[in-house]
Amino acid sequence: TRRSSDLIELIAAFNGFKTSSSYPDYGTDLDIKEVDFRMENDHKRYLETGRELKFQLKATTENSVIVDGDLIKYDLNASTYNDLISRKHTKNPLILILFVLPTDKDNWLNISDEELITKKCAYWFFPESAELLTANTDKKRIAISKNNFISNETLNYLFEKHS
């Protein structure tokens, strides 16, 4: 998940957010904090606004998901699913980011002196309000809308919706 975290941190930095990794990891891999500024003596003074999002990051390959129309179905660890459910109504809910990588590891990343390309896609998931804890001990299948793909606008959207 370290490489996955790096990509999300890059998107966060591009959009002016501050990031930090959680250690020890109690279900949260990455914290993203909103940053703003105020003018003081003709200089910008940057500060955290107090709004933050917390993320659990998972990575899998295309052959480990089921594409069903506009949904990506993934068998998430039941304990991770319950972490998402337990925190969905808290001040800092936990949001899952699932990286879906090509099955062939050689196609995950291409680097040249002109560009850095990461393949394939990442999606965010937040449980619906009606979803409850699972009694499953192994896996819980989740369905993620393909509309929830990670883009440069995603973090701004998630901050408006969940913080």
mmCIF file with all atom_site columns, C-alpha atoms in Angstrom, residues 5-158:
data_model
loop_
_atom_site.group_PDB
_atom_site.id
_atom_site.type_symbol
_atom_site.label_atom_id
_atom_site.label_alt_id
_atom_site.label_comp_id
_atom_site.label_asym_id
_atom_site.label_entity_id
_atom_site.label_seq_id
_atom_site.pdbx_PDB_ins_code
_atom_site.Cartn_x
_atom_site.Cartn_y
_atom_site.Cartn_z
_atom_site.occupancy
_atom_site.B_iso_or_equiv
_atom_site.pdbx_formal_charge
_atom_site.auth_seq_id
_atom_site.auth_comp_id
_atom_site.auth_asym_id
_atom_site.auth_atom_id
_atom_site.pdbx_PDB_model_num
ATOM 1   C CA . SER A 1 5   ? -0.318  6.034   -0.586  1.00 0.00 ? 5   SER A CA 1
ATOM 2   C CA . ASP A 1 6   ? 2.294   7.915   -2.616  1.00 0.00 ? 6   ASP A CA 1
ATOM 3   C CA . LEU A 1 7   ? -0.136  8.393   -5.497  1.00 0.00 ? 7   LEU A CA 1
ATOM 4   C CA . ILE A 1 8   ? -2.909  9.723   -3.243  1.00 0.00 ? 8   ILE A CA 1
ATOM 5   C CA . GLU A 1 9   ? -0.394  11.989  -1.495  1.00 0.00 ? 9   GLU A CA 1
ATOM 6   C CA . LEU A 1 10  ? 0.646   13.352  -4.905  1.00 0.00 ? 10  LEU A CA 1
ATOM 7   C CA . ILE A 1 11  ? -2.986  14.148  -5.778  1.00 0.00 ? 11  ILE A CA 1
ATOM 8   C CA . ALA A 1 12  ? -3.462  15.730  -2.338  1.00 0.00 ? 12  ALA A CA 1
ATOM 9   C CA . ALA A 1 13  ? -0.357  17.915  -2.676  1.00 0.00 ? 13  ALA A CA 1
ATOM 10  C CA . PHE A 1 14  ? -1.427  18.976  -6.175  1.00 0.00 ? 14  PHE A CA 1
ATOM 11  C CA . ASN A 1 15  ? -4.712  20.193  -4.661  1.00 0.00 ? 15  ASN A CA 1
ATOM 12  C CA . GLY A 1 16  ? -3.090  21.991  -1.708  1.00 0.00 ? 16  GLY A CA 1
ATOM 13  C CA . PHE A 1 17  ? -3.807  19.447  1.036   1.00 0.00 ? 17  PHE A CA 1
ATOM 14  C CA . LYS A 1 18  ? -1.439  18.215  3.734   1.00 0.00 ? 18  LYS A CA 1
ATOM 15  C CA . THR A 1 19  ? -0.942  14.491  4.263   1.00 0.00 ? 19  THR A CA 1
ATOM 16  C CA . SER A 1 20  ? 0.407   12.267  6.975   1.00 0.00 ? 20  SER A CA 1
ATOM 17  C CA . SER A 1 21  ? 0.676   8.537   7.429   1.00 0.00 ? 21  SER A CA 1
ATOM 18  C CA . SER A 1 22  ? -0.809  6.960   10.507  1.00 0.00 ? 22  SER A CA 1
ATOM 19  C CA . TYR A 1 23  ? 1.582   5.060   12.717  1.00 0.00 ? 23  TYR A CA 1
ATOM 20  C CA . PRO A 1 24  ? 0.853   2.819   14.376  1.00 0.00 ? 24  PRO A CA 1
ATOM 21  C CA . ASP A 1 25  ? -1.792  1.837   11.840  1.00 0.00 ? 25  ASP A CA 1
ATOM 22  C CA . TYR A 1 26  ? -5.116  1.178   13.561  1.00 0.00 ? 26  TYR A CA 1
ATOM 23  C CA . GLY A 1 27  ? -7.076  0.866   10.340  1.00 0.00 ? 27  GLY A CA 1
ATOM 24  C CA . THR A 1 28  ? -6.117  4.266   8.941   1.00 0.00 ? 28  THR A CA 1
ATOM 25  C CA . ASP A 1 29  ? -3.346  4.373   6.331   1.00 0.00 ? 29  ASP A CA 1
ATOM 26  C CA . LEU A 1 30  ? -3.462  8.042   5.391   1.00 0.00 ? 30  LEU A CA 1
ATOM 27  C CA . ASP A 1 31  ? -4.770  11.315  6.837   1.00 0.00 ? 31  ASP A CA 1
ATOM 28  C CA . ILE A 1 32  ? -5.429  14.240  4.512   1.00 0.00 ? 32  ILE A CA 1
ATOM 29  C CA . LYS A 1 33  ? -5.888  17.661  6.068   1.00 0.00 ? 33  LYS A CA 1
ATOM 30  C CA . GLU A 1 34  ? -7.359  20.759  4.495   1.00 0.00 ? 34  GLU A CA 1
ATOM 31  C CA . VAL A 1 35  ? -5.044  23.777  4.384   1.00 0.00 ? 35  VAL A CA 1
ATOM 32  C CA . ASP A 1 36  ? -6.067  27.404  3.948   1.00 0.00 ? 36  ASP A CA 1
ATOM 33  C CA . PHE A 1 37  ? -4.371  30.735  4.438   1.00 0.00 ? 37  PHE A CA 1
ATOM 34  C CA . ARG A 1 38  ? -5.012  34.203  5.693   1.00 0.00 ? 38  ARG A CA 1
ATOM 35  C CA . MET A 1 39  ? -3.193  37.382  4.803   1.00 0.00 ? 39  MET A CA 1
ATOM 36  C CA . GLU A 1 40  ? -1.024  38.766  7.598   1.00 0.00 ? 40  GLU A CA 1
ATOM 37  C CA . ASN A 1 41  ? 1.246   41.769  6.996   1.00 0.00 ? 41  ASN A CA 1
ATOM 38  C CA . ASP A 1 42  ? 1.008   41.276  3.236   1.00 0.00 ? 42  ASP A CA 1
ATOM 39  C CA . HIS A 1 43  ? 2.107   37.625  3.532   1.00 0.00 ? 43  HIS A CA 1
ATOM 40  C CA . LYS A 1 44  ? 0.155   34.408  3.319   1.00 0.00 ? 44  LYS A CA 1
ATOM 41  C CA . ARG A 1 45  ? -0.001  32.520  6.599   1.00 0.00 ? 45  ARG A CA 1
ATOM 42  C CA . TYR A 1 46  ? -0.920  28.891  5.922   1.00 0.00 ? 46  TYR A CA 1
ATOM 43  C CA . LEU A 1 47  ? -2.858  26.899  8.486   1.00 0.00 ? 47  LEU A CA 1
ATOM 44  C CA . GLU A 1 48  ? -4.804  23.685  8.862   1.00 0.00 ? 48  GLU A CA 1
ATOM 45  C CA . THR A 1 49  ? -8.561  24.309  8.863   1.00 0.00 ? 49  THR A CA 1
ATOM 46  C CA . GLY A 1 50  ? -9.340  21.407  11.195  1.00 0.00 ? 50  GLY A CA 1
ATOM 47  C CA . ARG A 1 51  ? -11.125 19.458  8.465   1.00 0.00 ? 51  ARG A CA 1
ATOM 48  C CA . GLU A 1 52  ? -9.556  16.123  7.610   1.00 0.00 ? 52  GLU A CA 1
ATOM 49  C CA . LEU A 1 53  ? -10.294 12.842  5.916   1.00 0.00 ? 53  LEU A CA 1
ATOM 50  C CA . LYS A 1 54  ? -8.999  9.421   6.895   1.00 0.00 ? 54  LYS A CA 1
ATOM 51  C CA . PHE A 1 55  ? -8.345  6.670   4.384   1.00 0.00 ? 55  PHE A CA 1
ATOM 52  C CA . GLN A 1 56  ? -7.822  2.936   4.319   1.00 0.00 ? 56  GLN A CA 1
ATOM 53  C CA . LEU A 1 57  ? -5.892  1.964   1.180   1.00 0.00 ? 57  LEU A CA 1
ATOM 54  C CA . LYS A 1 58  ? -6.089  -1.389  -0.554  1.00 0.00 ? 58  LYS A CA 1
ATOM 55  C CA . ALA A 1 59  ? -4.557  -2.602  -3.804  1.00 0.00 ? 59  ALA A CA 1
ATOM 56  C CA . THR A 1 60  ? -5.621  -5.524  -5.943  1.00 0.00 ? 60  THR A CA 1
ATOM 57  C CA . THR A 1 61  ? -5.406  -6.664  -9.550  1.00 0.00 ? 61  THR A CA 1
ATOM 58  C CA . GLU A 1 62  ? -8.029  -6.715  -12.300 1.00 0.00 ? 62  GLU A CA 1
ATOM 59  C CA . ASN A 1 63  ? -8.494  -10.460 -11.980 1.00 0.00 ? 63  ASN A CA 1
ATOM 60  C CA . SER A 1 64  ? -9.519  -10.018 -8.307  1.00 0.00 ? 64  SER A CA 1
ATOM 61  C CA . VAL A 1 65  ? -12.525 -7.799  -9.015  1.00 0.00 ? 65  VAL A CA 1
ATOM 62  C CA . ILE A 1 66  ? -15.780 -8.393  -10.838 1.00 0.00 ? 66  ILE A CA 1
ATOM 63  C CA . VAL A 1 67  ? -16.947 -5.730  -13.271 1.00 0.00 ? 67  VAL A CA 1
ATOM 64  C CA . ASP A 1 68  ? -20.740 -5.794  -13.305 1.00 0.00 ? 68  ASP A CA 1
ATOM 65  C CA . GLY A 1 69  ? -22.063 -2.977  -15.487 1.00 0.00 ? 69  GLY A CA 1
ATOM 66  C CA . ASP A 1 70  ? -21.254 0.278   -13.687 1.00 0.00 ? 70  ASP A CA 1
ATOM 67  C CA . LEU A 1 71  ? -20.042 -1.501  -10.542 1.00 0.00 ? 71  LEU A CA 1
ATOM 68  C CA . ILE A 1 72  ? -16.712 -2.849  -9.385  1.00 0.00 ? 72  ILE A CA 1
ATOM 69  C CA . LYS A 1 73  ? -17.296 -5.723  -6.959  1.00 0.00 ? 73  LYS A CA 1
ATOM 70  C CA . TYR A 1 74  ? -14.511 -6.570  -4.540  1.00 0.00 ? 74  TYR A CA 1
ATOM 71  C CA . ASP A 1 75  ? -14.194 -9.000  -1.659  1.00 0.00 ? 75  ASP A CA 1
ATOM 72  C CA . LEU A 1 76  ? -12.918 -6.802  1.168   1.00 0.00 ? 76  LEU A CA 1
ATOM 73  C CA . ASN A 1 77  ? -11.626 -8.219  4.443   1.00 0.00 ? 77  ASN A CA 1
ATOM 74  C CA . ALA A 1 78  ? -14.605 -8.355  6.812   1.00 0.00 ? 78  ALA A CA 1
ATOM 75  C CA . SER A 1 79  ? -12.664 -6.594  9.577   1.00 0.00 ? 79  SER A CA 1
ATOM 76  C CA . THR A 1 80  ? -11.818 -3.690  7.241   1.00 0.00 ? 80  THR A CA 1
ATOM 77  C CA . TYR A 1 81  ? -15.458 -3.485  6.139   1.00 0.00 ? 81  TYR A CA 1
ATOM 78  C CA . ASN A 1 82  ? -16.528 -3.320  9.786   1.00 0.00 ? 82  ASN A CA 1
ATOM 79  C CA . ASP A 1 83  ? -13.987 -0.533  10.392  1.00 0.00 ? 83  ASP A CA 1
ATOM 80  C CA . LEU A 1 84  ? -15.683 1.477   7.623   1.00 0.00 ? 84  LEU A CA 1
ATOM 81  C CA . ILE A 1 85  ? -19.145 0.792   9.055   1.00 0.00 ? 85  ILE A CA 1
ATOM 82  C CA . SER A 1 86  ? -18.142 1.552   12.665  1.00 0.00 ? 86  SER A CA 1
ATOM 83  C CA . ARG A 1 87  ? -16.777 4.952   11.710  1.00 0.00 ? 87  ARG A CA 1
ATOM 84  C CA . LYS A 1 88  ? -19.262 6.090   9.052   1.00 0.00 ? 88  LYS A CA 1
ATOM 85  C CA . HIS A 1 89  ? -21.174 8.413   11.438  1.00 0.00 ? 89  HIS A CA 1
ATOM 86  C CA . THR A 1 90  ? -18.152 9.799   13.306  1.00 0.00 ? 90  THR A CA 1
ATOM 87  C CA . LYS A 1 91  ? -16.477 13.181  12.957  1.00 0.00 ? 91  LYS A CA 1
ATOM 88  C CA . ASN A 1 92  ? -13.724 11.590  10.861  1.00 0.00 ? 92  ASN A CA 1
ATOM 89  C CA . PRO A 1 93  ? -15.234 8.689   8.926   1.00 0.00 ? 93  PRO A CA 1
ATOM 90  C CA . LEU A 1 94  ? -12.985 6.187   7.213   1.00 0.00 ? 94  LEU A CA 1
ATOM 91  C CA . ILE A 1 95  ? -13.027 6.077   3.408   1.00 0.00 ? 95  ILE A CA 1
ATOM 92  C CA . LEU A 1 96  ? -11.664 3.165   1.406   1.00 0.00 ? 96  LEU A CA 1
ATOM 93  C CA . ILE A 1 97  ? -9.541  3.705   -1.667  1.00 0.00 ? 97  ILE A CA 1
ATOM 94  C CA . LEU A 1 98  ? -9.166  0.597   -3.802  1.00 0.00 ? 98  LEU A CA 1
ATOM 95  C CA . PHE A 1 99  ? -6.421  0.511   -6.414  1.00 0.00 ? 99  PHE A CA 1
ATOM 96  C CA . VAL A 1 100 ? -7.176  -1.866  -9.259  1.00 0.00 ? 100 VAL A CA 1
ATOM 97  C CA . LEU A 1 101 ? -3.918  -2.665  -11.032 1.00 0.00 ? 101 LEU A CA 1
ATOM 98  C CA . PRO A 1 102 ? -3.268  -4.644  -14.219 1.00 0.00 ? 102 PRO A CA 1
ATOM 99  C CA . THR A 1 103 ? -2.924  -8.373  -13.651 1.00 0.00 ? 103 THR A CA 1
ATOM 100 C CA . ASP A 1 104 ? 0.585   -8.295  -15.167 1.00 0.00 ? 104 ASP A CA 1
ATOM 101 C CA . LYS A 1 105 ? 2.853   -6.533  -12.649 1.00 0.00 ? 105 LYS A CA 1
ATOM 102 C CA . ASP A 1 106 ? 5.094   -5.269  -15.485 1.00 0.00 ? 106 ASP A CA 1
ATOM 103 C CA . ASN A 1 107 ? 2.224   -2.981  -16.572 1.00 0.00 ? 107 ASN A CA 1
ATOM 104 C CA . TRP A 1 108 ? 1.653   -1.262  -13.202 1.00 0.00 ? 108 TRP A CA 1
ATOM 105 C CA . LEU A 1 109 ? 4.084   1.587   -13.679 1.00 0.00 ? 109 LEU A CA 1
ATOM 106 C CA . ASN A 1 110 ? 5.888   3.189   -16.621 1.00 0.00 ? 110 ASN A CA 1
ATOM 107 C CA . ILE A 1 111 ? 8.555   5.800   -15.989 1.00 0.00 ? 111 ILE A CA 1
ATOM 108 C CA . SER A 1 112 ? 10.485  7.879   -18.486 1.00 0.00 ? 112 SER A CA 1
ATOM 109 C CA . ASP A 1 113 ? 12.147  11.272  -18.441 1.00 0.00 ? 113 ASP A CA 1
ATOM 110 C CA . GLU A 1 114 ? 8.916   12.686  -19.917 1.00 0.00 ? 114 GLU A CA 1
ATOM 111 C CA . GLU A 1 115 ? 6.230   11.135  -17.741 1.00 0.00 ? 115 GLU A CA 1
ATOM 112 C CA . LEU A 1 116 ? 5.216   8.897   -14.894 1.00 0.00 ? 116 LEU A CA 1
ATOM 113 C CA . ILE A 1 117 ? 2.258   6.647   -15.699 1.00 0.00 ? 117 ILE A CA 1
ATOM 114 C CA . THR A 1 118 ? 0.494   4.496   -13.137 1.00 0.00 ? 118 THR A CA 1
ATOM 115 C CA . LYS A 1 119 ? -1.996  1.992   -14.463 1.00 0.00 ? 119 LYS A CA 1
ATOM 116 C CA . LYS A 1 120 ? -5.003  1.255   -14.095 1.00 0.00 ? 120 LYS A CA 1
ATOM 117 C CA . CYS A 1 121 ? -7.428  3.028   -11.752 1.00 0.00 ? 121 CYS A CA 1
ATOM 118 C CA . ALA A 1 122 ? -8.373  3.729   -8.159  1.00 0.00 ? 122 ALA A CA 1
ATOM 119 C CA . TYR A 1 123 ? -11.865 4.031   -6.709  1.00 0.00 ? 123 TYR A CA 1
ATOM 120 C CA . TRP A 1 124 ? -13.217 5.369   -3.426  1.00 0.00 ? 124 TRP A CA 1
ATOM 121 C CA . PHE A 1 125 ? -15.868 3.648   -1.347  1.00 0.00 ? 125 PHE A CA 1
ATOM 122 C CA . PHE A 1 126 ? -17.989 4.888   1.524   1.00 0.00 ? 126 PHE A CA 1
ATOM 123 C CA . PRO A 1 127 ? -20.713 2.614   2.884   1.00 0.00 ? 127 PRO A CA 1
ATOM 124 C CA . GLU A 1 128 ? -24.364 3.545   2.418   1.00 0.00 ? 128 GLU A CA 1
ATOM 125 C CA . SER A 1 129 ? -26.180 4.617   5.587   1.00 0.00 ? 129 SER A CA 1
ATOM 126 C CA . ALA A 1 130 ? -28.280 1.415   5.597   1.00 0.00 ? 130 ALA A CA 1
ATOM 127 C CA . GLU A 1 131 ? -25.225 -0.866  5.540   1.00 0.00 ? 131 GLU A CA 1
ATOM 128 C CA . LEU A 1 132 ? -24.556 -2.659  8.833   1.00 0.00 ? 132 LEU A CA 1
ATOM 129 C CA . LEU A 1 133 ? -21.662 -4.533  10.409  1.00 0.00 ? 133 LEU A CA 1
ATOM 130 C CA . THR A 1 134 ? -21.066 -7.957  8.919   1.00 0.00 ? 134 THR A CA 1
ATOM 131 C CA . ALA A 1 135 ? -20.861 -11.144 10.943  1.00 0.00 ? 135 ALA A CA 1
ATOM 132 C CA . ASN A 1 136 ? -18.608 -12.627 8.238   1.00 0.00 ? 136 ASN A CA 1
ATOM 133 C CA . THR A 1 137 ? -15.211 -13.670 9.530   1.00 0.00 ? 137 THR A CA 1
ATOM 134 C CA . ASP A 1 138 ? -13.336 -13.630 6.219   1.00 0.00 ? 138 ASP A CA 1
ATOM 135 C CA . LYS A 1 139 ? -14.632 -11.381 3.421   1.00 0.00 ? 139 LYS A CA 1
ATOM 136 C CA . LYS A 1 140 ? -17.489 -9.003  2.642   1.00 0.00 ? 140 LYS A CA 1
ATOM 137 C CA . ARG A 1 141 ? -18.300 -8.217  -0.990  1.00 0.00 ? 141 ARG A CA 1
ATOM 138 C CA . ILE A 1 142 ? -18.646 -4.513  -1.662  1.00 0.00 ? 142 ILE A CA 1
ATOM 139 C CA . ALA A 1 143 ? -19.859 -2.769  -4.805  1.00 0.00 ? 143 ALA A CA 1
ATOM 140 C CA . ILE A 1 144 ? -18.168 0.452   -5.876  1.00 0.00 ? 144 ILE A CA 1
ATOM 141 C CA . SER A 1 145 ? -19.622 2.671   -8.554  1.00 0.00 ? 145 SER A CA 1
ATOM 142 C CA . LYS A 1 146 ? -17.277 3.253   -11.491 1.00 0.00 ? 146 LYS A CA 1
ATOM 143 C CA . ASN A 1 147 ? -18.218 6.937   -11.040 1.00 0.00 ? 147 ASN A CA 1
ATOM 144 C CA . ASN A 1 148 ? -16.168 6.859   -7.820  1.00 0.00 ? 148 ASN A CA 1
ATOM 145 C CA . PHE A 1 149 ? -12.851 6.766   -9.659  1.00 0.00 ? 149 PHE A CA 1
ATOM 146 C CA . ILE A 1 150 ? -10.061 8.870   -8.187  1.00 0.00 ? 150 ILE A CA 1
ATOM 147 C CA . SER A 1 151 ? -9.353  12.058  -10.127 1.00 0.00 ? 151 SER A CA 1
ATOM 148 C CA . ASN A 1 152 ? -7.826  15.435  -9.314  1.00 0.00 ? 152 ASN A CA 1
ATOM 149 C CA . GLU A 1 153 ? -11.274 16.619  -8.141  1.00 0.00 ? 153 GLU A CA 1
ATOM 150 C CA . THR A 1 154 ? -12.036 13.670  -5.858  1.00 0.00 ? 154 THR A CA 1
ATOM 151 C CA . LEU A 1 155 ? -10.508 14.999  -2.645  1.00 0.00 ? 155 LEU A CA 1
ATOM 152 C CA . ASN A 1 156 ? -12.345 18.324  -2.915  1.00 0.00 ? 156 ASN A CA 1
ATOM 153 C CA . TYR A 1 157 ? -15.595 16.403  -3.453  1.00 0.00 ? 157 TYR A CA 1
ATOM 154 C CA . LEU A 1 158 ? -14.947 14.088  -0.488  1.00 0.00 ? 158 LEU A CA 1
#
